Amino acid sequence: MRKLIITATALTSFLTLSGCSSLDIDPWVKPYERQNLADPIMRFGRHPIANMHVAHVLEARESARGAEGTGGGGCGCN
């Protein structure tokens, strides 16, 4: 009985793992479609002045200057 369970488990795992390798998955975005993703309308924030204002408000509210990915540390040594 134990040998049957081990064999069934091995066979199931073999079939499950081998099924993933035979799929021919194409990329979601073709090279000729990438120009559509580079369009300025696809940006999250399309208005730079409004984005700067929101960043200023967040800096003032959170007391975290430069917390949006700019370089430098919080110790004030640079």
MMTF fields as JSON, N, C-alpha, C and O atoms, coordinates in Angstrom:
{
  "mmtfVersion": "1.0.0",
  "mmtfProducer": "UNKNOWN",
  "numBonds": 311,
  "numAtoms": 312,
  "numGroups": 78,
  "numChains": 1,
  "numModels": 1,
  "chainsPerModel": [1],
  "groupsPerChain": [78],
  "chainIdList": ["A"],
  "bondAtomList": [4, 2, 8, 6, 12, 10, 16, 14, 20, 18, 24, 22, 28, 26, 32, 30, 36, 34, 40, 38, 44, 42, 48, 46, 52, 50, 56, 54, 60, 58, 64, 62, 68, 66, 72, 70, 76, 74, 80, 78, 84, 82, 88, 86, 92, 90, 96, 94, 100, 98, 104, 102, 108, 106, 112, 110, 116, 114, 120, 118, 124, 122, 128, 126, 132, 130, 136, 134, 140, 138, 144, 142, 148, 146, 152, 150, 156, 154, 160, 158, 164, 162, 168, 166, 172, 170, 176, 174, 180, 178, 184, 182, 188, 186, 192, 190, 196, 194, 200, 198, 204, 202, 208, 206, 212, 210, 216, 214, 220, 218, 224, 222, 228, 226, 232, 230, 236, 234, 240, 238, 244, 242, 248, 246, 252, 250, 256, 254, 260, 258, 264, 262, 268, 266, 272, 270, 276, 274, 280, 278, 284, 282, 288, 286, 292, 290, 296, 294, 300, 298, 304, 302, 308, 306],
  "bondOrderList": [1, 1, 1, 1, 1, 1, 1, 1, 1, 1, 1, 1, 1, 1, 1, 1, 1, 1, 1, 1, 1, 1, 1, 1, 1, 1, 1, 1, 1, 1, 1, 1, 1, 1, 1, 1, 1, 1, 1, 1, 1, 1, 1, 1, 1, 1, 1, 1, 1, 1, 1, 1, 1, 1, 1, 1, 1, 1, 1, 1, 1, 1, 1, 1, 1, 1, 1, 1, 1, 1, 1, 1, 1, 1, 1, 1, 1],
  "groupList": [{"groupName": "MET", "atomNameList": ["N", "CA", "C", "O"], "elementList": ["N", "C", "C", "O"], "formalChargeList": [0, 0, 0, 0], "bondAtomList": [1, 0, 2, 1, 3, 2], "bondOrderList": [1, 1, 2], "singleLetterCode": "M", "chemCompType": "L-PEPTIDE LINKING"}, {"groupName": "ARG", "atomNameList": ["N", "CA", "C", "O"], "elementList": ["N", "C", "C", "O"], "formalChargeList": [0, 0, 0, 0], "bondAtomList": [1, 0, 2, 1, 3, 2], "bondOrderList": [1, 1, 2], "singleLetterCode": "R", "chemCompType": "L-PEPTIDE LINKING"}, {"groupName": "LYS", "atomNameList": ["N", "CA", "C", "O"], "elementList": ["N", "C", "C", "O"], "formalChargeList": [0, 0, 0, 0], "bondAtomList": [1, 0, 2, 1, 3, 2], "bondOrderList": [1, 1, 2], "singleLetterCode": "K", "chemCompType": "L-PEPTIDE LINKING"}, {"groupName": "LEU", "atomNameList": ["N", "CA", "C", "O"], "elementList": ["N", "C", "C", "O"], "formalChargeList": [0, 0, 0, 0], "bondAtomList": [1, 0, 2, 1, 3, 2], "bondOrderList": [1, 1, 2], "singleLetterCode": "L", "chemCompType": "L-PEPTIDE LINKING"}, {"groupName": "ILE", "atomNameList": ["N", "CA", "C", "O"], "elementList": ["N", "C", "C", "O"], "formalChargeList": [0, 0, 0, 0], "bondAtomList": [1, 0, 2, 1, 3, 2], "bondOrderList": [1, 1, 2], "singleLetterCode": "I", "chemCompType": "L-PEPTIDE LINKING"}, {"groupName": "THR", "atomNameList": ["N", "CA", "C", "O"], "elementList": ["N", "C", "C", "O"], "formalChargeList": [0, 0, 0, 0], "bondAtomList": [1, 0, 2, 1, 3, 2], "bondOrderList": [1, 1, 2], "singleLetterCode": "T", "chemCompType": "L-PEPTIDE LINKING"}, {"groupName": "ALA", "atomNameList": ["N", "CA", "C", "O"], "elementList": ["N", "C", "C", "O"], "formalChargeList": [0, 0, 0, 0], "bondAtomList": [1, 0, 2, 1, 3, 2], "bondOrderList": [1, 1, 2], "singleLetterCode": "A", "chemCompType": "L-PEPTIDE LINKING"}, {"groupName": "SER", "atomNameList": ["N", "CA", "C", "O"], "elementList": ["N", "C", "C", "O"], "formalChargeList": [0, 0, 0, 0], "bondAtomList": [1, 0, 2, 1, 3, 2], "bondOrderList": [1, 1, 2], "singleLetterCode": "S", "chemCompType": "L-PEPTIDE LINKING"}, {"groupName": "PHE", "atomNameList": ["N", "CA", "C", "O"], "elementList": ["N", "C", "C", "O"], "formalChargeList": [0, 0, 0, 0], "bondAtomList": [1, 0, 2, 1, 3, 2], "bondOrderList": [1, 1, 2], "singleLetterCode": "F", "chemCompType": "L-PEPTIDE LINKING"}, {"groupName": "GLY", "atomNameList": ["N", "CA", "C", "O"], "elementList": ["N", "C", "C", "O"], "formalChargeList": [0, 0, 0, 0], "bondAtomList": [1, 0, 2, 1, 3, 2], "bondOrderList": [1, 1, 2], "singleLetterCode": "G", "chemCompType": "PEPTIDE LINKING"}, {"groupName": "CYS", "atomNameList": ["N", "CA", "C", "O"], "elementList": ["N", "C", "C", "O"], "formalChargeList": [0, 0, 0, 0], "bondAtomList": [1, 0, 2, 1, 3, 2], "bondOrderList": [1, 1, 2], "singleLetterCode": "C", "chemCompType": "L-PEPTIDE LINKING"}, {"groupName": "ASP", "atomNameList": ["N", "CA", "C", "O"], "elementList": ["N", "C", "C", "O"], "formalChargeList": [0, 0, 0, 0], "bondAtomList": [1, 0, 2, 1, 3, 2], "bondOrderList": [1, 1, 2], "singleLetterCode": "D", "chemCompType": "L-PEPTIDE LINKING"}, {"groupName": "PRO", "atomNameList": ["N", "CA", "C", "O"], "elementList": ["N", "C", "C", "O"], "formalChargeList": [0, 0, 0, 0], "bondAtomList": [1, 0, 2, 1, 3, 2], "bondOrderList": [1, 1, 2], "singleLetterCode": "P", "chemCompType": "L-PEPTIDE LINKING"}, {"groupName": "TRP", "atomNameList": ["N", "CA", "C", "O"], "elementList": ["N", "C", "C", "O"], "formalChargeList": [0, 0, 0, 0], "bondAtomList": [1, 0, 2, 1, 3, 2], "bondOrderList": [1, 1, 2], "singleLetterCode": "W", "chemCompType": "L-PEPTIDE LINKING"}, {"groupName": "VAL", "atomNameList": ["N", "CA", "C", "O"], "elementList": ["N", "C", "C", "O"], "formalChargeList": [0, 0, 0, 0], "bondAtomList": [1, 0, 2, 1, 3, 2], "bondOrderList": [1, 1, 2], "singleLetterCode": "V", "chemCompType": "L-PEPTIDE LINKING"}, {"groupName": "TYR", "atomNameList": ["N", "CA", "C", "O"], "elementList": ["N", "C", "C", "O"], "formalChargeList": [0, 0, 0, 0], "bondAtomList": [1, 0, 2, 1, 3, 2], "bondOrderList": [1, 1, 2], "singleLetterCode": "Y", "chemCompType": "L-PEPTIDE LINKING"}, {"groupName": "GLU", "atomNameList": ["N", "CA", "C", "O"], "elementList": ["N", "C", "C", "O"], "formalChargeList": [0, 0, 0, 0], "bondAtomList": [1, 0, 2, 1, 3, 2], "bondOrderList": [1, 1, 2], "singleLetterCode": "E", "chemCompType": "L-PEPTIDE LINKING"}, {"groupName": "GLN", "atomNameList": ["N", "CA", "C", "O"], "elementList": ["N", "C", "C", "O"], "formalChargeList": [0, 0, 0, 0], "bondAtomList": [1, 0, 2, 1, 3, 2], "bondOrderList": [1, 1, 2], "singleLetterCode": "Q", "chemCompType": "L-PEPTIDE LINKING"}, {"groupName": "ASN", "atomNameList": ["N", "CA", "C", "O"], "elementList": ["N", "C", "C", "O"], "formalChargeList": [0, 0, 0, 0], "bondAtomList": [1, 0, 2, 1, 3, 2], "bondOrderList": [1, 1, 2], "singleLetterCode": "N", "chemCompType": "L-PEPTIDE LINKING"}, {"groupName": "HIS", "atomNameList": ["N", "CA", "C", "O"], "elementList": ["N", "C", "C", "O"], "formalChargeList": [0, 0, 0, 0], "bondAtomList": [1, 0, 2, 1, 3, 2], "bondOrderList": [1, 1, 2], "singleLetterCode": "H", "chemCompType": "L-PEPTIDE LINKING"}],
  "groupTypeList": [0, 1, 2, 3, 4, 4, 5, 6, 5, 6, 3, 5, 7, 8, 3, 5, 3, 7, 9, 10, 7, 7, 3, 11, 4, 11, 12, 13, 14, 2, 12, 15, 16, 1, 17, 18, 3, 6, 11, 12, 4, 0, 1, 8, 9, 1, 19, 12, 4, 6, 18, 0, 19, 14, 6, 19, 14, 3, 16, 6, 1, 16, 7, 6, 1, 9, 6, 16, 9, 5, 9, 9, 9, 9, 10, 9, 10, 18],
  "groupIdList": [1, 2, 3, 4, 5, 6, 7, 8, 9, 10, 11, 12, 13, 14, 15, 16, 17, 18, 19, 20, 21, 22, 23, 24, 25, 26, 27, 28, 29, 30, 31, 32, 33, 34, 35, 36, 37, 38, 39, 40, 41, 42, 43, 44, 45, 46, 47, 48, 49, 50, 51, 52, 53, 54, 55, 56, 57, 58, 59, 60, 61, 62, 63, 64, 65, 66, 67, 68, 69, 70, 71, 72, 73, 74, 75, 76, 77, 78],
  "secStructList": [7, 2, 2, 2, 2, 2, 2, 2, 2, 2, 2, 2, 2, 2, 2, 2, 2, 2, 2, 2, 2, 6, 7, 7, 7, 7, 7, 1, 1, 7, 4, 4, 4, 2, 2, 2, 2, 6, 1, 4, 4, 4, 1, 1, 7, 7, 7, 2, 2, 2, 2, 2, 2, 2, 2, 2, 2, 2, 2, 2, 2, 2, 6, 7, 6, 6, 7, 1, 1, 7, 1, 7, 7, 1, 1, 1, 7, 7],
  "xCoordList": [0.824, 0.0, 0.876, 0.591, 1.947, 2.825, 3.559, 3.77, 3.942, 4.621, 3.686, 4.134, 2.415, 1.428, 1.251, 1.136, 1.229, 1.08, 2.301, 2.165, 3.489, 4.716, 4.755, 5.128, 4.368, 4.352, 3.337, 3.631, 2.152, 1.122, 1.553, 1.311, 2.184, 2.673, 3.765, 3.769, 4.679, 5.764, 5.213, 5.651, 4.266, 3.672, 2.907, 3.006, 2.159, 1.405, 2.336, 2.107, 3.378, 4.306, 5.066, 5.338, 5.407, 6.091, 5.209, 5.666, 3.955, 3.043, 2.767, 2.651, 2.665, 2.407, 3.594, 3.415, 4.794, 5.975, 6.369, 6.905, 6.12, 6.495, 5.504, 5.839, 4.311, 3.322, 3.694, 3.321, 4.414, 4.785, 5.892, 5.982, 6.725, 7.861, 7.472, 8.232, 6.331, 5.965, 5.132, 4.798, 4.788, 3.986, 4.855, 5.968, 4.344, 5.044, 4.386, 3.441, 4.899, 4.292, 4.926, 6.143, 4.097, 4.566, 4.582, 3.808, 5.441, 5.443, 4.122, 3.504, 3.697, 2.428, 2.51, 1.566, 3.648, 3.819, 4.816, 5.983, 4.351, 5.219, 6.132, 5.792, 7.285, 8.199, 7.573, 7.888, 6.696, 6.078, 4.948, 4.466, 4.513, 3.477, 4.057, 3.311, 5.357, 5.978, 5.911, 5.995, 5.763, 5.635, 4.343, 4.282, 3.324, 2.074, 2.237, 1.618, 3.061, 3.285, 4.195, 4.157, 5.006, 5.888, 5.19, 5.81, 3.929, 3.167, 3.018, 2.778, 3.155, 3.033, 1.686, 1.598, 0.654, -0.658, -0.703, -1.622, 0.287, 0.32, 1.005, 1.077, 1.508, 2.157, 1.12, -0.043, 1.552, 0.645, 0.244, -0.939, 1.222, 0.924, 1.248, 2.408, 0.236, 0.464, 0.669, 1.014, 0.469, 0.6, 1.745, 1.579, 2.902, 4.08, 3.921, 4.453, 3.204, 3.036, 2.167, 2.453, 1.109, 0.258, 1.027, 0.837, 1.882, 2.687, 3.65, 3.848, 4.26, 5.168, 4.41, 4.936, 3.182, 2.38, 2.021, 2.11, 1.623, 1.287, 2.515, 2.402, 3.678, 4.906, 5.211, 5.634, 4.999, 5.24, 4.294, 4.714, 3.034, 2.059, 2.422, 2.323, 2.837, 3.212, 4.462, 4.565, 5.414, 6.609, 6.236, 6.751, 5.346, 4.949, 4.134, 4.286, 3.287, 2.418, 3.187, 2.961, 4.083, 4.791, 6.106, 6.737, 6.515, 7.813, 8.955, 9.896, 8.862, 9.884, 10.337, 9.745, 11.352, 11.845, 12.673, 13.555, 12.39, 13.142, 12.824, 13.679, 11.621, 11.263, 10.682, 10.187, 10.728, 10.151, 11.194, 11.001, 12.281, 13.262, 14.494, 15.312, 14.657, 15.859, 17.003, 16.787, 18.202, 19.37, 19.574, 19.02, 20.356, 20.673, 20.063, 19.133, 20.603, 20.1, 19.352, 19.215, 18.875, 18.12, 18.962, 18.421, 20.273, 21.118, 21.54, 22.037, 21.367, 21.729, 23.21, 23.688, 23.942, 25.387, 25.807, 27.003, 24.889, 25.309, 24.827, 25.088],
  "yCoordList": [-1.186, 0.0, 1.261, 2.224, 1.243, 2.407, 2.64, 3.782, 1.55, 1.651, 2.244, 2.996, 1.919, 2.454, 3.963, 4.709, 4.409, 5.838, 6.61, 7.689, 6.065, 6.737, 6.81, 7.834, 5.724, 5.705, 6.704, 7.428, 6.747, 7.679, 9.126, 9.982, 9.402, 10.757, 11.149, 12.271, 10.252, 10.535, 10.756, 11.666, 9.935, 10.072, 11.384, 12.062, 11.743, 13.0, 14.205, 15.137, 14.188, 15.319, 15.387, 16.481, 14.255, 14.248, 14.832, 15.646, 14.425, 14.949, 16.439, 17.189, 16.857, 18.271, 19.139, 20.185, 18.717, 19.519, 19.477, 20.457, 18.382, 18.295, 19.043, 19.402, 19.279, 20.017, 21.472, 22.076, 22.052, 23.464, 23.693, 24.78, 22.71, 22.919, 22.815, 23.261, 22.25, 22.064, 23.216, 23.216, 24.195, 25.308, 26.282, 26.608, 26.732, 27.726, 29.076, 29.477, 29.757, 31.008, 32.162, 32.346, 32.934, 34.113, 35.294, 35.318, 36.266, 37.451, 38.204, 38.215, 38.831, 39.566, 40.787, 41.108, 41.463, 42.675, 42.385, 42.088, 42.472, 42.252, 43.47, 44.568, 43.281, 44.412, 45.583, 46.737, 45.305, 46.387, 47.064, 48.113, 46.497, 47.123, 47.977, 48.662, 47.95, 48.695, 50.194, 50.955, 50.628, 52.051, 52.587, 53.754, 51.757, 52.199, 52.386, 53.277, 51.559, 51.685, 52.863, 53.369, 53.306, 54.444, 55.774, 56.829, 55.743, 56.967, 57.765, 57.177, 59.083, 59.888, 59.753, 60.015, 59.358, 59.218, 58.018, 57.906, 57.117, 55.935, 56.194, 55.287, 57.395, 57.714, 57.809, 58.123, 57.533, 57.626, 59.065, 59.369, 59.948, 61.353, 62.13, 62.212, 62.696, 63.361, 64.857, 65.53, 65.388, 66.823, 67.095, 66.89, 67.551, 67.669, 68.685, 68.471, 69.781, 70.786, 70.225, 70.442, 69.507, 68.891, 67.823, 67.677, 67.086, 66.068, 66.701, 66.176, 67.848, 68.536, 69.067, 69.049, 69.538, 70.034, 68.895, 69.057, 67.766, 66.615, 66.156, 65.809, 66.151, 65.768, 66.758, 66.356, 68.058, 69.075, 68.885, 68.983, 68.618, 68.409, 67.17, 67.187, 66.106, 64.894, 65.117, 64.593, 65.902, 66.206, 66.978, 66.698, 67.944, 68.747, 67.926, 68.081, 67.07, 66.291, 65.196, 64.952, 64.547, 63.412, 63.807, 62.978, 65.04, 65.511, 64.644, 64.347, 64.252, 63.407, 64.067, 63.848, 64.85, 65.557, 64.603, 63.911, 64.571, 63.736, 62.271, 61.433, 61.94, 60.544, 59.93, 58.803, 60.634, 60.075, 59.538, 59.597, 59.021, 58.338, 59.153, 58.705, 60.311, 61.098, 60.595, 59.895, 60.949, 60.49, 61.251, 62.334, 60.69, 61.347, 60.626, 59.832, 60.917, 60.264, 61.24, 62.413, 60.772, 61.609, 62.273, 62.993, 62.061, 62.59, 64.028, 64.683, 64.541, 65.897, 66.09, 67.224, 65.043, 65.148, 65.336, 65.425, 65.399, 65.584, 66.891, 67.216],
  "zCoordList": [0.0, 0.0, 0.0, -0.713, 0.81, 0.896, -0.43, -0.84, -1.089, -2.37, -3.427, -4.293, -3.366, -4.298, -4.091, -5.064, -2.849, -2.547, -3.036, -3.613, -2.808, -3.256, -4.788, -5.36, -5.433, -6.9, -7.445, -8.396, -6.854, -7.308, -7.087, -7.938, -5.961, -5.685, -6.665, -7.172, -6.935, -7.876, -9.285, -9.989, -9.69, -11.02, -11.145, -12.168, -10.134, -10.148, -10.2, -10.97, -9.386, -9.399, -10.723, -11.217, -11.295, -12.591, -13.679, -14.481, -13.712, -14.729, -14.533, -15.503, -13.288, -12.996, -13.395, -14.019, -13.043, -13.335, -14.801, -15.319, -15.473, -16.884, -17.771, -18.9, -17.287, -18.074, -18.256, -19.262, -17.317, -17.406, -18.421, -18.993, -18.655, -19.544, -21.01, -21.869, -21.32, -22.721, -23.266, -24.451, -22.439, -22.92, -23.702, -23.29, -24.81, -25.611, -25.332, -26.012, -24.328, -23.892, -24.647, -24.614, -25.324, -26.03, -25.07, -24.113, -25.304, -24.447, -24.575, -25.64, -23.485, -23.497, -24.392, -25.114, -24.339, -25.13, -26.237, -25.982, -27.441, -28.59, -28.766, -28.324, -29.408, -29.596, -30.346, -30.056, -31.302, -32.051, -31.278, -31.707, -30.152, -29.324, -28.204, -27.505, -28.024, -26.927, -27.139, -26.176, -28.364, -28.608, -27.993, -27.608, -27.899, -27.276, -25.78, -25.2, -25.143, -23.713, -23.385, -22.264, -24.33, -24.107, -24.366, -24.228, -24.733, -24.99, -23.693, -22.639, -23.751, -22.53, -21.825, -20.626, -22.53, -21.897, -20.948, -20.137, -21.044, -20.192, -18.858, -18.029, -18.626, -17.361, -16.247, -16.498, -15.005, -13.871, -13.619, -13.469, -13.571, -13.357, -14.612, -15.017, -15.226, -16.504, -16.351, -17.322, -15.175, -14.99, -14.026, -12.823, -14.505, -13.64, -12.512, -11.423, -12.743, -11.685, -10.563, -9.385, -10.924, -9.905, -9.132, -7.925, -9.808, -9.127, -8.133, -7.038, -8.517, -7.595, -6.378, -5.265, -6.583, -5.469, -4.512, -3.295, -5.048, -4.205, -3.424, -2.248, -4.058, -3.359, -2.244, -1.16, -2.495, -1.463, -0.28, 0.873, -0.558, 0.513, 1.324, 2.551, 0.665, 1.385, 2.238, 3.348, 1.709, 2.502, 3.761, 4.843, 3.617, 4.77, 5.763, 6.975, 5.259, 6.139, 6.863, 8.048, 6.161, 6.731, 7.402, 8.057, 7.247, 7.761, 7.259, 7.995, 6.026, 5.416, 4.133, 3.076, 4.211, 3.031, 2.178, 2.687, 0.895, -0.032, 0.077, -0.209, 0.482, 0.646, -0.601, -0.562, -1.693, -2.91, -3.87, -5.085, -3.357, -4.171, -4.509, -5.313, -3.939, -4.213, -3.353, -2.364, -3.729, -3.004, -1.699, -1.508, -0.827, 0.432, 1.615, 1.473, 2.777, 3.98, 4.856, 4.51, 5.971, 6.885, 7.943, 8.782, 7.941, 9.011, 8.749, 9.666, 7.55, 7.23, 6.988, 7.022, 6.749, 6.6, 5.146, 4.872, 4.228, 2.839, 2.3, 1.142]
}
